[in-house]
């Protein structure tokens, strides 16, 4: 990580979080000169992408990681989700989705973000072809018609690239420098994330319970514990996070019930304010957006990273074969080919938040009817279990198990 910094590259990736690190790996086997710039050391406690959360990976993401050679490093930490149980607090509607009924080994896999970061960065270290600056922060960016000029670490280093990739998260500095606006909608909800141990160890069952304050997801972990993602109004989240362990367990048990047994131990609580952020375009002059820099979603359906990984997979494939990877026609191809998946997944996730967030009686009746119908509809279940392969458009090569070029 201390190799001399190249002064000219084809592709500079700003942000080595979950999506940026995956993109760098996807480009590792290509002939392009790639530089990855990341502000935080991957295993540091302040790394914002690889924190104490867990991520539900869809089968499509597993396939991408298998193709990139990352999966063997992750497999031992990944909990297969064999069944998902959905319920609506205070109403009768409920539904179950089984992997076996869909002919699948698993509906998805729950992976601790820290392990994901470790696996991605260990795999990067095995590819010396990728130049890495870490820890290093992009401090300035100038975008001209023929190149991007990046300044790193407050003017101490500068570099030119044919294209700069914004993988620097929802508050993207690259996006701002490219003059691309983002539409932000505050859900006025906070996700409280905590790991719990109960007297009924997890066994591959994930729960999604829709409550009056928002969805409450409970995901199984390999060590028998669960990750809880509890969506609450901001005031209530503050109150809940300030409770001692016993009072916190009692409040959680009250909202979630006894499906996972009695809560015996709770870990540290972390809070994430929830917003939908959607960049108005995915590309600008010599700049292109992936992951949260392009769109940050509500975690209700666990799709944000899965969608961002498909951004990275397709972008790698398009850039790999382009003589000038920052040419307008190349970037337009990326924007066009990502449009259907992006639009579909944003609409699906936002629609779920609204459908299950409403306490209007008519909406409550409609959603309980939908849940009951869903439970009886094999076609709808099949469609849902295939969500992680994308929402239409053509699937990237990595998702089909093929190398990027
Ligand atoms: C509570 C919660 C639960 C979630 N659960 C799921 C789930 O189950 N499944 C799922 O698919 N998604 C889930 N998500 C969404 C997922 O976390 C995001 O989609 C994912 O983190 C996006 O990754 P990213 O790499 O695009 O951005 P980030 O994770 O924000 O990473 C950005 C990176 O850029 C670096 N950076 C920023 N600025 C600079 C700079 N100037 N210079 C250098 N580096 C910089 C940062 O240090 C960071 O490493 C969840 C989100 C939340 C909030």
Tab-separated table of C-alpha atoms and ligand atoms in Angstrom:
chain	number	residue	atom	x	y	z
A	1	UNK	CA	0.000	0.000	0.000
A	2	UNK	CA	3.032	2.210	0.016
A	3	UNK	CA	4.060	1.659	-3.626
A	4	UNK	CA	4.893	4.886	-5.484
A	5	UNK	CA	1.728	6.593	-6.645
A	6	UNK	CA	1.299	6.424	-10.413
A	7	UNK	CA	0.772	9.906	-11.853
A	8	UNK	CA	-1.450	8.716	-14.718
A	9	UNK	CA	-4.028	5.937	-14.678
A	10	UNK	CA	-6.981	4.852	-16.786
A	11	UNK	CA	-9.454	4.520	-13.915
A	12	UNK	CA	-9.321	6.173	-10.477
A	13	UNK	CA	-11.827	4.775	-7.954
A	14	UNK	CA	-12.575	7.057	-5.011
A	15	UNK	CA	-13.861	4.991	-2.070
A	16	UNK	CA	-12.810	1.456	-1.182
A	17	UNK	CA	-15.927	0.535	0.782
A	18	UNK	CA	-18.052	-2.446	-0.152
A	19	UNK	CA	-18.782	-1.274	-3.698
A	20	UNK	CA	-15.503	0.474	-4.588
A	21	UNK	CA	-13.359	-2.454	-3.367
A	22	UNK	CA	-15.550	-4.871	-5.365
A	23	UNK	CA	-15.162	-2.724	-8.486
A	24	UNK	CA	-11.370	-2.625	-8.092
A	25	UNK	CA	-11.329	-6.426	-7.859
A	26	UNK	CA	-13.540	-6.756	-10.916
A	27	UNK	CA	-11.029	-4.647	-12.862
A	28	UNK	CA	-7.966	-6.469	-11.520
A	29	UNK	CA	-7.763	-8.990	-14.343
A	30	UNK	CA	-8.114	-6.373	-17.093
A	31	UNK	CA	-5.385	-4.424	-18.874
A	32	UNK	CA	-6.545	-1.097	-17.404
A	33	UNK	CA	-4.316	0.846	-15.017
A	34	UNK	CA	-6.448	1.237	-11.875
A	35	UNK	CA	-5.922	3.289	-8.716
A	36	UNK	CA	-8.093	2.828	-5.604
A	37	UNK	CA	-8.167	5.677	-3.075
A	38	UNK	CA	-9.708	4.994	0.357
A	39	UNK	CA	-9.765	7.316	3.356
A	40	UNK	CA	-9.960	4.670	6.113
A	41	UNK	CA	-7.851	1.616	6.866
A	42	UNK	CA	-10.208	-1.333	6.161
A	43	UNK	CA	-10.124	-2.895	9.646
A	44	UNK	CA	-10.193	0.397	11.592
A	45	UNK	CA	-13.076	1.088	13.966
A	46	UNK	CA	-14.057	4.245	12.035
A	47	UNK	CA	-14.338	2.562	8.607
A	48	UNK	CA	-17.937	3.534	7.717
A	49	UNK	CA	-18.646	0.716	5.247
A	50	UNK	CA	-17.180	-2.220	7.195
A	51	UNK	CA	-18.783	-1.531	10.578
A	52	UNK	CA	-20.831	-3.715	12.949
A	53	UNK	CA	-23.747	-4.142	10.549
A	54	UNK	CA	-24.482	-7.306	8.629
A	55	UNK	CA	-25.422	-7.417	4.960
A	56	UNK	CA	-27.928	-9.780	3.383
A	57	UNK	CA	-26.342	-10.862	0.107
A	58	UNK	CA	-28.594	-12.204	-2.625
A	59	UNK	CA	-27.698	-15.236	-4.712
A	60	UNK	CA	-26.658	-12.906	-7.544
A	61	UNK	CA	-24.082	-11.239	-5.276
A	62	UNK	CA	-22.804	-14.624	-4.162
A	63	UNK	CA	-22.250	-15.505	-7.827
A	64	UNK	CA	-20.296	-12.258	-8.397
A	65	UNK	CA	-18.093	-12.972	-5.368
A	66	UNK	CA	-17.536	-16.557	-6.505
A	67	UNK	CA	-16.426	-15.311	-9.917
A	68	UNK	CA	-14.075	-12.764	-8.293
A	69	UNK	CA	-12.593	-15.449	-5.996
A	70	UNK	CA	-13.825	-13.667	-2.837
A	71	UNK	CA	-16.434	-16.213	-1.785
A	72	UNK	CA	-13.992	-18.816	-0.305
A	73	UNK	CA	-12.807	-16.090	2.113
A	74	UNK	CA	-16.429	-15.290	3.066
A	75	UNK	CA	-18.170	-18.659	3.078
A	76	UNK	CA	-17.322	-19.571	6.698
A	77	UNK	CA	-18.875	-16.294	7.912
A	78	UNK	CA	-21.985	-16.419	5.703
A	79	UNK	CA	-25.264	-17.692	7.183
A	80	UNK	CA	-27.569	-19.264	4.623
A	81	UNK	CA	-31.140	-17.939	4.853
A	82	UNK	CA	-33.381	-20.958	4.372
A	83	UNK	CA	-36.694	-19.309	5.149
A	84	UNK	CA	-38.087	-15.776	5.459
A	85	UNK	CA	-41.153	-15.123	7.633
A	86	UNK	CA	-43.018	-11.879	7.059
A	87	UNK	CA	-45.702	-10.576	9.443
A	88	UNK	CA	-47.667	-7.377	10.051
A	89	UNK	CA	-47.914	-6.388	13.731
A	90	UNK	CA	-51.522	-6.147	14.915
A	91	UNK	CA	-52.904	-7.756	11.745
A	92	UNK	CA	-53.423	-11.312	10.566
A	93	UNK	CA	-51.506	-11.072	7.275
A	94	UNK	CA	-48.384	-13.223	7.147
A	95	UNK	CA	-46.268	-14.982	4.540
A	96	UNK	CA	-43.393	-17.445	4.347
A	97	UNK	CA	-40.812	-17.967	1.667
A	98	UNK	CA	-38.780	-21.208	1.674
A	99	UNK	CA	-35.519	-21.756	-0.217
A	100	UNK	CA	-36.299	-25.449	-0.755
A	101	UNK	CA	-39.688	-24.655	-2.347
A	102	UNK	CA	-37.898	-22.387	-4.811
A	103	UNK	CA	-35.334	-25.078	-5.614
A	104	UNK	CA	-32.596	-22.946	-4.048
A	105	UNK	CA	-29.797	-23.809	-1.635
A	106	UNK	CA	-30.558	-20.511	0.160
A	107	UNK	CA	-32.649	-17.377	-0.353
A	108	UNK	CA	-29.533	-15.337	0.453
A	109	UNK	CA	-26.629	-15.105	2.891
A	110	UNK	CA	-26.097	-12.885	5.935
A	111	UNK	CA	-22.497	-11.673	6.202
A	112	UNK	CA	-20.937	-9.382	8.844
A	113	UNK	CA	-19.733	-6.203	7.126
A	114	UNK	CA	-16.347	-6.459	8.876
A	115	UNK	CA	-15.769	-9.912	7.369
A	116	UNK	CA	-16.855	-8.636	3.980
A	117	UNK	CA	-14.320	-5.799	4.216
A	118	UNK	CA	-11.581	-8.159	5.298
A	119	UNK	CA	-12.307	-10.609	2.461
A	120	UNK	CA	-12.401	-7.861	-0.190
A	121	UNK	CA	-9.191	-6.191	0.973
A	122	UNK	CA	-7.321	-9.499	1.410
A	123	UNK	CA	-8.293	-10.358	-2.144
A	124	UNK	CA	-7.121	-6.904	-3.316
A	125	UNK	CA	-3.751	-7.533	-1.678
A	126	UNK	CA	-3.463	-10.665	-3.826
A	127	UNK	CA	-3.707	-8.458	-6.954
A	128	UNK	CA	-0.634	-6.218	-7.088
A	129	UNK	CA	-1.837	-4.885	-10.466
A	130	UNK	CA	-4.229	-2.576	-8.561
A	131	UNK	CA	-2.493	0.518	-7.180
A	132	UNK	CA	-3.881	1.448	-3.777
A	133	UNK	CA	-3.668	4.646	-1.745
A	134	UNK	CA	-4.867	3.894	1.804
A	135	UNK	CA	-5.373	5.756	4.022
A	136	UNK	CA	-5.726	8.656	1.584
A	137	UNK	CA	-8.508	11.132	0.970
A	138	UNK	CA	-9.573	12.792	-2.264
A	139	UNK	CA	-9.407	16.493	-1.455
A	140	UNK	CA	-9.989	18.104	-4.846
A	141	UNK	CA	-11.196	17.060	-8.280
A	142	UNK	CA	-11.188	18.878	-11.625
A	143	UNK	CA	-13.038	17.366	-14.529
A	144	UNK	CA	-12.015	18.389	-18.053
A	145	UNK	CA	-13.301	16.994	-21.346
A	146	UNK	CA	-10.233	14.798	-21.832
A	147	UNK	CA	-9.237	13.842	-18.253
A	148	UNK	CA	-9.911	13.997	-14.524
A	149	UNK	CA	-7.321	15.625	-12.237
A	150	UNK	CA	-7.410	14.373	-8.668
A	151	UNK	CA	-5.728	15.884	-5.638
A	152	UNK	CA	-5.119	13.541	-2.732
A	153	UNK	CA	-4.355	14.318	0.896
A	154	UNK	CA	-4.771	18.095	0.752
A	155	UNK	CA	-2.524	18.891	-2.208
A	156	UNK	CA	0.332	16.566	-1.304
A	157	UNK	CA	-0.242	14.311	-4.341
A	158	UNK	CA	-1.970	14.704	-7.696
A	159	UNK	CA	-2.906	12.308	-10.439
A	160	UNK	CA	-4.631	12.223	-13.820
A	161	UNK	CA	-7.183	9.627	-14.866
A	162	UNK	CA	-9.251	8.982	-17.999
A	163	UNK	CA	-12.240	8.489	-15.736
A	164	UNK	CA	-12.952	8.867	-12.023
A	165	UNK	CA	-15.441	6.546	-10.325
A	166	UNK	CA	-17.494	7.877	-7.419
A	167	UNK	CA	-17.634	5.003	-4.917
A	168	UNK	CA	-17.423	7.448	-2.015
A	169	UNK	CA	-20.887	6.916	-0.567
A	170	UNK	CA	-24.099	8.903	-0.200
A	171	UNK	CA	-22.331	12.225	0.545
A	172	UNK	CA	-20.133	11.775	-2.547
A	173	UNK	CA	-17.552	14.481	-3.109
A	174	UNK	CA	-16.941	13.198	-6.637
A	175	UNK	CA	-20.650	13.509	-7.443
A	176	UNK	CA	-20.629	17.115	-6.213
A	177	UNK	CA	-17.480	17.954	-8.206
A	178	UNK	CA	-19.159	16.508	-11.313
A	179	UNK	CA	-22.095	18.876	-10.750
A	180	UNK	CA	-24.553	15.998	-10.399
A	181	UNK	CA	-27.391	16.764	-7.990
A	182	UNK	CA	-29.065	14.209	-5.735
A	183	UNK	CA	-32.724	14.086	-4.793
A	184	UNK	CA	-32.891	13.299	-1.077
A	185	UNK	CA	-36.021	12.223	0.761
A	186	UNK	CA	-35.858	11.875	4.521
A	187	UNK	CA	-37.894	8.885	5.704
A	188	UNK	CA	-37.826	10.356	9.227
A	189	UNK	CA	-36.883	6.923	10.480
A	190	UNK	CA	-33.740	5.633	12.153
A	191	UNK	CA	-32.490	2.048	11.884
A	192	UNK	CA	-31.168	0.797	15.220
A	193	UNK	CA	-28.809	-2.117	14.613
A	194	UNK	CA	-27.893	-4.536	17.403
A	195	UNK	CA	-26.774	-8.165	17.766
A	196	UNK	CA	-28.706	-10.308	20.245
A	197	UNK	CA	-28.361	-13.800	21.696
A	198	UNK	CA	-31.507	-15.674	22.747
A	199	UNK	CA	-32.329	-19.013	24.333
A	200	UNK	CA	-33.418	-20.234	20.862
A	201	UNK	CA	-30.319	-20.099	18.631
A	202	UNK	CA	-30.900	-18.980	15.052
A	203	UNK	CA	-31.342	-21.699	12.467
A	204	UNK	CA	-31.391	-20.067	9.058
A	205	UNK	CA	-34.733	-18.279	9.510
A	206	UNK	CA	-34.945	-14.528	8.832
A	207	UNK	CA	-37.893	-12.477	10.053
A	208	UNK	CA	-39.343	-9.253	8.696
A	209	UNK	CA	-42.032	-7.769	10.923
A	210	UNK	CA	-43.846	-4.631	9.892
A	211	UNK	CA	-44.713	-2.567	12.959
A	212	UNK	CA	-46.471	0.792	13.415
A	213	UNK	CA	-43.085	2.575	13.529
A	214	UNK	CA	-41.455	0.746	10.606
A	215	UNK	CA	-39.997	-2.630	9.643
A	216	UNK	CA	-38.108	-4.773	12.138
A	217	UNK	CA	-35.766	-7.322	10.559
A	218	UNK	CA	-34.136	-10.165	12.465
A	219	UNK	CA	-31.361	-11.994	10.608
A	220	UNK	CA	-29.591	-15.223	11.603
A	221	UNK	CA	-25.814	-15.312	12.239
A	222	UNK	CA	-23.392	-18.249	12.046
A	223	UNK	CA	-22.778	-18.262	15.824
A	224	UNK	CA	-26.484	-18.695	16.658
A	225	UNK	CA	-27.039	-15.004	17.448
A	226	UNK	CA	-29.224	-12.625	15.443
A	227	UNK	CA	-28.735	-9.169	13.937
A	228	UNK	CA	-31.715	-6.915	14.576
A	229	UNK	CA	-32.439	-3.928	12.332
A	230	UNK	CA	-35.165	-2.039	14.161
A	231	UNK	CA	-36.677	0.943	12.353
A	232	UNK	CA	-38.067	3.629	14.624
A	233	UNK	CA	-39.072	7.287	14.643
A	234	UNK	CA	-35.968	9.401	15.483
A	235	UNK	CA	-37.163	10.343	19.020
A	236	UNK	CA	-38.051	6.771	19.895
A	237	UNK	CA	-34.713	5.541	18.501
A	238	UNK	CA	-32.863	7.977	20.773
A	239	UNK	CA	-34.861	6.775	23.793
A	240	UNK	CA	-34.363	3.106	22.903
A	241	UNK	CA	-30.605	3.490	22.414
A	242	UNK	CA	-30.283	5.123	25.849
A	243	UNK	CA	-31.973	2.197	27.658
A	244	UNK	CA	-29.923	-0.270	29.675
A	245	UNK	CA	-29.680	-3.830	28.339
A	246	UNK	CA	-32.611	-5.215	30.351
A	247	UNK	CA	-34.996	-2.398	29.393
A	248	UNK	CA	-33.830	-2.547	25.752
A	249	UNK	CA	-34.476	-6.321	25.616
A	250	UNK	CA	-37.935	-5.862	27.132
A	251	UNK	CA	-38.849	-3.145	24.578
A	252	UNK	CA	-37.587	-5.251	21.676
A	253	UNK	CA	-39.396	-8.313	22.939
A	254	UNK	CA	-42.606	-6.257	23.166
A	255	UNK	CA	-42.360	-5.107	19.524
A	256	UNK	CA	-41.075	-8.365	18.035
A	257	UNK	CA	-42.662	-11.030	20.266
A	258	UNK	CA	-41.152	-14.372	21.245
A	259	UNK	CA	-40.487	-15.925	17.826
A	260	UNK	CA	-36.747	-16.158	18.527
A	261	UNK	CA	-37.130	-17.051	22.196
A	262	UNK	CA	-36.125	-14.964	25.204
A	263	UNK	CA	-33.442	-12.348	24.578
A	264	UNK	CA	-30.544	-13.236	26.878
A	265	UNK	CA	-27.848	-10.789	25.730
A	266	UNK	CA	-27.745	-7.571	23.693
A	267	UNK	CA	-24.715	-5.940	22.099
A	268	UNK	CA	-23.875	-2.277	21.445
A	269	UNK	CA	-26.521	-0.272	19.608
A	270	UNK	CA	-25.735	1.747	16.451
A	271	UNK	CA	-28.173	4.158	14.798
A	272	UNK	CA	-28.513	4.994	11.070
A	273	UNK	CA	-30.839	7.817	9.929
A	274	UNK	CA	-32.680	6.606	6.824
A	275	UNK	CA	-32.976	8.599	3.605
A	276	UNK	CA	-33.556	7.797	-0.012
A	277	UNK	CA	-30.830	9.537	-1.996
A	278	UNK	CA	-30.952	9.312	-5.768
A	279	UNK	CA	-28.436	11.001	-8.053
A	280	UNK	CA	-30.143	12.751	-10.957
A	281	UNK	CA	-27.685	11.076	-13.380
A	282	UNK	CA	-25.135	8.290	-13.045
A	283	UNK	CA	-22.515	9.941	-15.235
A	284	UNK	CA	-20.892	13.334	-15.868
A	285	UNK	CA	-17.806	14.641	-17.633
A	286	UNK	CA	-15.093	11.984	-17.049
A	287	UNK	CA	-17.016	10.815	-13.956
A	288	UNK	CA	-19.298	7.883	-13.190
A	289	UNK	CA	-21.258	6.894	-10.067
A	290	UNK	CA	-21.661	3.486	-8.377
A	291	UNK	CA	-23.274	2.228	-5.140
A	292	UNK	CA	-24.459	4.714	-2.547
A	293	UNK	CA	-22.984	7.625	-4.509
A	294	UNK	CA	-25.586	6.818	-7.185
A	295	UNK	CA	-28.444	5.706	-4.897
A	296	UNK	CA	-28.781	5.025	-1.181
A	297	UNK	CA	-31.870	2.995	-0.258
A	298	UNK	CA	-33.891	2.175	2.853
A	299	UNK	CA	-32.607	-1.180	4.200
A	300	UNK	CA	-36.142	-2.683	4.377
A	301	UNK	CA	-35.511	-5.152	1.559
A	302	UNK	CA	-31.731	-5.488	2.047
A	303	UNK	CA	-31.039	-4.438	-1.547
A	304	UNK	CA	-28.730	-1.378	-1.420
A	305	UNK	CA	-25.415	-3.202	-1.622
A	306	UNK	CA	-26.746	-5.899	-3.943
A	307	UNK	CA	-27.799	-3.159	-6.376
A	308	UNK	CA	-24.462	-1.326	-5.965
A	309	UNK	CA	-22.545	-4.531	-6.666
A	310	UNK	CA	-24.419	-4.881	-9.948
A	311	UNK	CA	-23.422	-1.252	-10.761
A	312	UNK	CA	-19.790	-2.249	-10.170
A	313	UNK	CA	-20.068	-5.509	-12.126
A	314	UNK	CA	-21.502	-3.852	-15.224
A	315	UNK	CA	-19.211	-0.819	-15.062
A	316	UNK	CA	-16.115	-3.061	-14.883
A	317	UNK	CA	-17.280	-4.964	-17.948
A	318	UNK	CA	-17.916	-1.787	-19.970
A	319	UNK	CA	-14.684	-0.009	-18.947
A	320	UNK	CA	-12.531	-3.107	-19.461
A	321	UNK	CA	-12.891	-3.113	-23.241
A	322	UNK	CA	-13.198	0.628	-23.911
A	323	UNK	CA	-10.074	2.185	-25.524
A	324	UNK	CA	-10.932	5.444	-23.715
A	325	UNK	CA	-12.869	4.444	-20.581
A	326	UNK	CA	-14.014	8.030	-19.906
A	327	UNK	CA	-15.411	8.742	-23.378
A	328	UNK	CA	-19.013	10.048	-23.320
A	329	UNK	CA	-20.353	7.124	-25.394
A	330	UNK	CA	-18.846	4.602	-22.932
A	331	UNK	CA	-20.414	6.308	-19.925
A	332	UNK	CA	-23.770	6.652	-21.730
A	333	UNK	CA	-23.777	2.881	-22.321
A	334	UNK	CA	-23.362	2.303	-18.578
A	335	UNK	CA	-26.149	4.749	-17.713
A	336	UNK	CA	-28.518	3.175	-20.239
A	337	UNK	CA	-27.802	-0.431	-19.288
A	338	UNK	CA	-28.227	0.229	-15.547
A	339	UNK	CA	-31.466	2.218	-15.880
A	340	UNK	CA	-34.077	-0.568	-15.592
A	341	UNK	CA	-32.513	-2.330	-12.585
A	342	UNK	CA	-31.891	0.956	-10.792
A	343	UNK	CA	-35.389	2.353	-11.411
A	344	UNK	CA	-37.048	-0.956	-10.498
A	345	UNK	CA	-35.146	-1.513	-7.257
A	346	UNK	CA	-35.542	2.073	-6.034
A	347	UNK	CA	-39.291	1.925	-6.779
A	348	UNK	CA	-39.714	-1.495	-5.152
A	349	UNK	CA	-37.880	-0.518	-1.947
A	350	UNK	CA	-39.538	2.882	-1.621
A	351	UNK	CA	-42.963	1.319	-2.338
A	352	UNK	CA	-42.469	-1.231	0.460
A	353	UNK	CA	-41.593	1.530	2.944
A	354	UNK	CA	-44.769	3.407	2.017
A	355	UNK	CA	-47.094	0.403	1.879
A	356	UNK	CA	-46.015	-0.923	5.261
A	357	UNK	CA	-45.454	2.501	6.806
A	358	UNK	CA	-49.056	3.598	6.433
A	359	UNK	CA	-51.587	3.124	9.229
A	360	UNK	CA	-54.551	4.246	7.100
A	361	UNK	CA	-57.198	1.500	7.554
A	362	UNK	CA	-57.675	0.942	3.787
A	363	UNK	CA	-53.932	0.564	3.249
A	364	UNK	CA	-53.640	-1.848	6.197
A	365	UNK	CA	-56.416	-4.000	4.732
A	366	UNK	CA	-54.825	-3.918	1.277
A	367	UNK	CA	-51.382	-4.924	2.517
A	368	UNK	CA	-52.736	-7.757	4.641
A	369	UNK	CA	-54.652	-8.997	1.652
A	370	UNK	CA	-51.447	-8.687	-0.413
A	371	UNK	CA	-49.501	-10.693	2.170
A	372	UNK	CA	-52.185	-13.403	2.281
A	373	UNK	CA	-52.337	-13.545	-1.529
A	374	UNK	CA	-48.548	-13.548	-1.773
A	375	UNK	CA	-48.455	-16.524	0.586
A	376	UNK	CA	-50.705	-18.439	-1.819
A	377	UNK	CA	-49.022	-17.336	-5.060
A	378	UNK	CA	-46.073	-19.470	-6.195
A	379	UNK	CA	-45.381	-17.080	-9.109
A	380	UNK	CA	-45.008	-14.069	-6.806
A	381	UNK	CA	-42.711	-16.027	-4.497
A	382	UNK	CA	-40.578	-17.127	-7.430
A	383	UNK	CA	-40.327	-13.500	-8.621
A	384	UNK	CA	-39.302	-12.290	-5.155
A	385	UNK	CA	-36.682	-14.988	-4.691
A	386	UNK	CA	-35.142	-13.936	-8.035
A	387	UNK	CA	-34.874	-10.276	-7.012
A	388	UNK	CA	-31.151	-10.434	-6.372
A	389	UNK	CA	-30.504	-11.100	-10.062
A	390	UNK	CA	-31.714	-7.609	-10.866
A	391	UNK	CA	-34.835	-5.822	-11.987
A	392	UNK	CA	-34.665	-6.344	-15.719
A	393	UNK	CA	-32.061	-5.083	-18.150
A	394	UNK	CA	-29.201	-7.318	-19.175
A	395	UNK	CA	-27.297	-9.108	-16.425
A	396	UNK	CA	-23.578	-8.248	-16.105
A	397	UNK	CA	-21.132	-11.019	-17.081
A	398	UNK	CA	-19.901	-11.453	-13.486
A	399	UNK	CA	-23.486	-12.205	-12.433
A	400	UNK	CA	-23.543	-14.961	-15.046
A	401	UNK	CA	-20.332	-16.451	-13.681
A	402	UNK	CA	-18.171	-15.068	-16.522
A	403	UNK	CA	-15.008	-12.951	-16.192
A	404	UNK	CA	-15.453	-9.261	-17.058
A	405	UNK	CA	-13.680	-9.733	-20.425
B	1	LIG	C1	-28.821	-0.282	8.639
B	1	LIG	C2	-28.467	-0.683	7.227
B	1	LIG	C3	-28.552	-2.009	6.837
B	1	LIG	C4	-28.253	-2.390	5.520
B	1	LIG	N1	-28.411	-3.694	5.155
B	1	LIG	C5	-28.195	-4.050	3.867
B	1	LIG	C6	-28.409	-5.407	3.440
B	1	LIG	O1	-28.757	-6.283	4.230
B	1	LIG	N2	-28.199	-5.712	2.125
B	1	LIG	C7	-27.802	-4.777	1.209
B	1	LIG	O2	-27.653	-5.096	0.025
B	1	LIG	N3	-27.574	-3.496	1.593
B	1	LIG	C8	-27.769	-3.117	2.884
B	1	LIG	N4	-27.539	-1.813	3.276
B	1	LIG	C9	-27.011	-0.852	2.282
B	1	LIG	C10	-25.487	-0.913	2.199
B	1	LIG	O3	-24.908	-0.742	3.460
B	1	LIG	C11	-24.968	0.144	1.233
B	1	LIG	O4	-25.613	-0.029	0.008
B	1	LIG	C12	-23.451	0.027	1.045
B	1	LIG	O5	-22.780	0.360	2.220
B	1	LIG	C13	-22.984	0.963	-0.052
B	1	LIG	O6	-21.579	0.817	-0.176
B	1	LIG	P1	-20.695	1.921	-0.918
B	1	LIG	O7	-19.338	1.305	-1.020
B	1	LIG	O8	-21.369	2.416	-2.141
B	1	LIG	O9	-20.694	3.190	0.066
B	1	LIG	P2	-20.120	3.319	1.556
B	1	LIG	O10	-20.392	2.083	2.312
B	1	LIG	O11	-20.667	4.605	2.087
B	1	LIG	O12	-18.542	3.475	1.370
B	1	LIG	C14	-17.954	4.665	0.886
B	1	LIG	C15	-16.445	4.573	1.068
B	1	LIG	O13	-15.837	5.747	0.506
B	1	LIG	C16	-14.822	6.238	1.398
B	1	LIG	N5	-14.701	7.679	1.144
B	1	LIG	C17	-15.645	8.644	1.294
B	1	LIG	N6	-15.149	9.854	0.933
B	1	LIG	C18	-13.851	9.655	0.539
B	1	LIG	C19	-12.812	10.522	0.054
B	1	LIG	N7	-12.995	11.858	-0.111
B	1	LIG	N8	-11.613	9.972	-0.245
B	1	LIG	C20	-11.386	8.632	-0.101
B	1	LIG	N9	-12.340	7.774	0.352
B	1	LIG	C21	-13.557	8.268	0.674
B	1	LIG	C22	-15.368	5.893	2.787
B	1	LIG	O14	-14.327	5.831	3.746
B	1	LIG	C23	-16.014	4.518	2.541
B	1	LIG	O15	-15.112	3.452	2.705
B	1	LIG	C24	-27.834	-1.409	4.582
B	1	LIG	C25	-27.720	-0.066	4.966
B	1	LIG	C26	-28.034	0.295	6.280
B	1	LIG	C27	-27.933	1.757	6.673
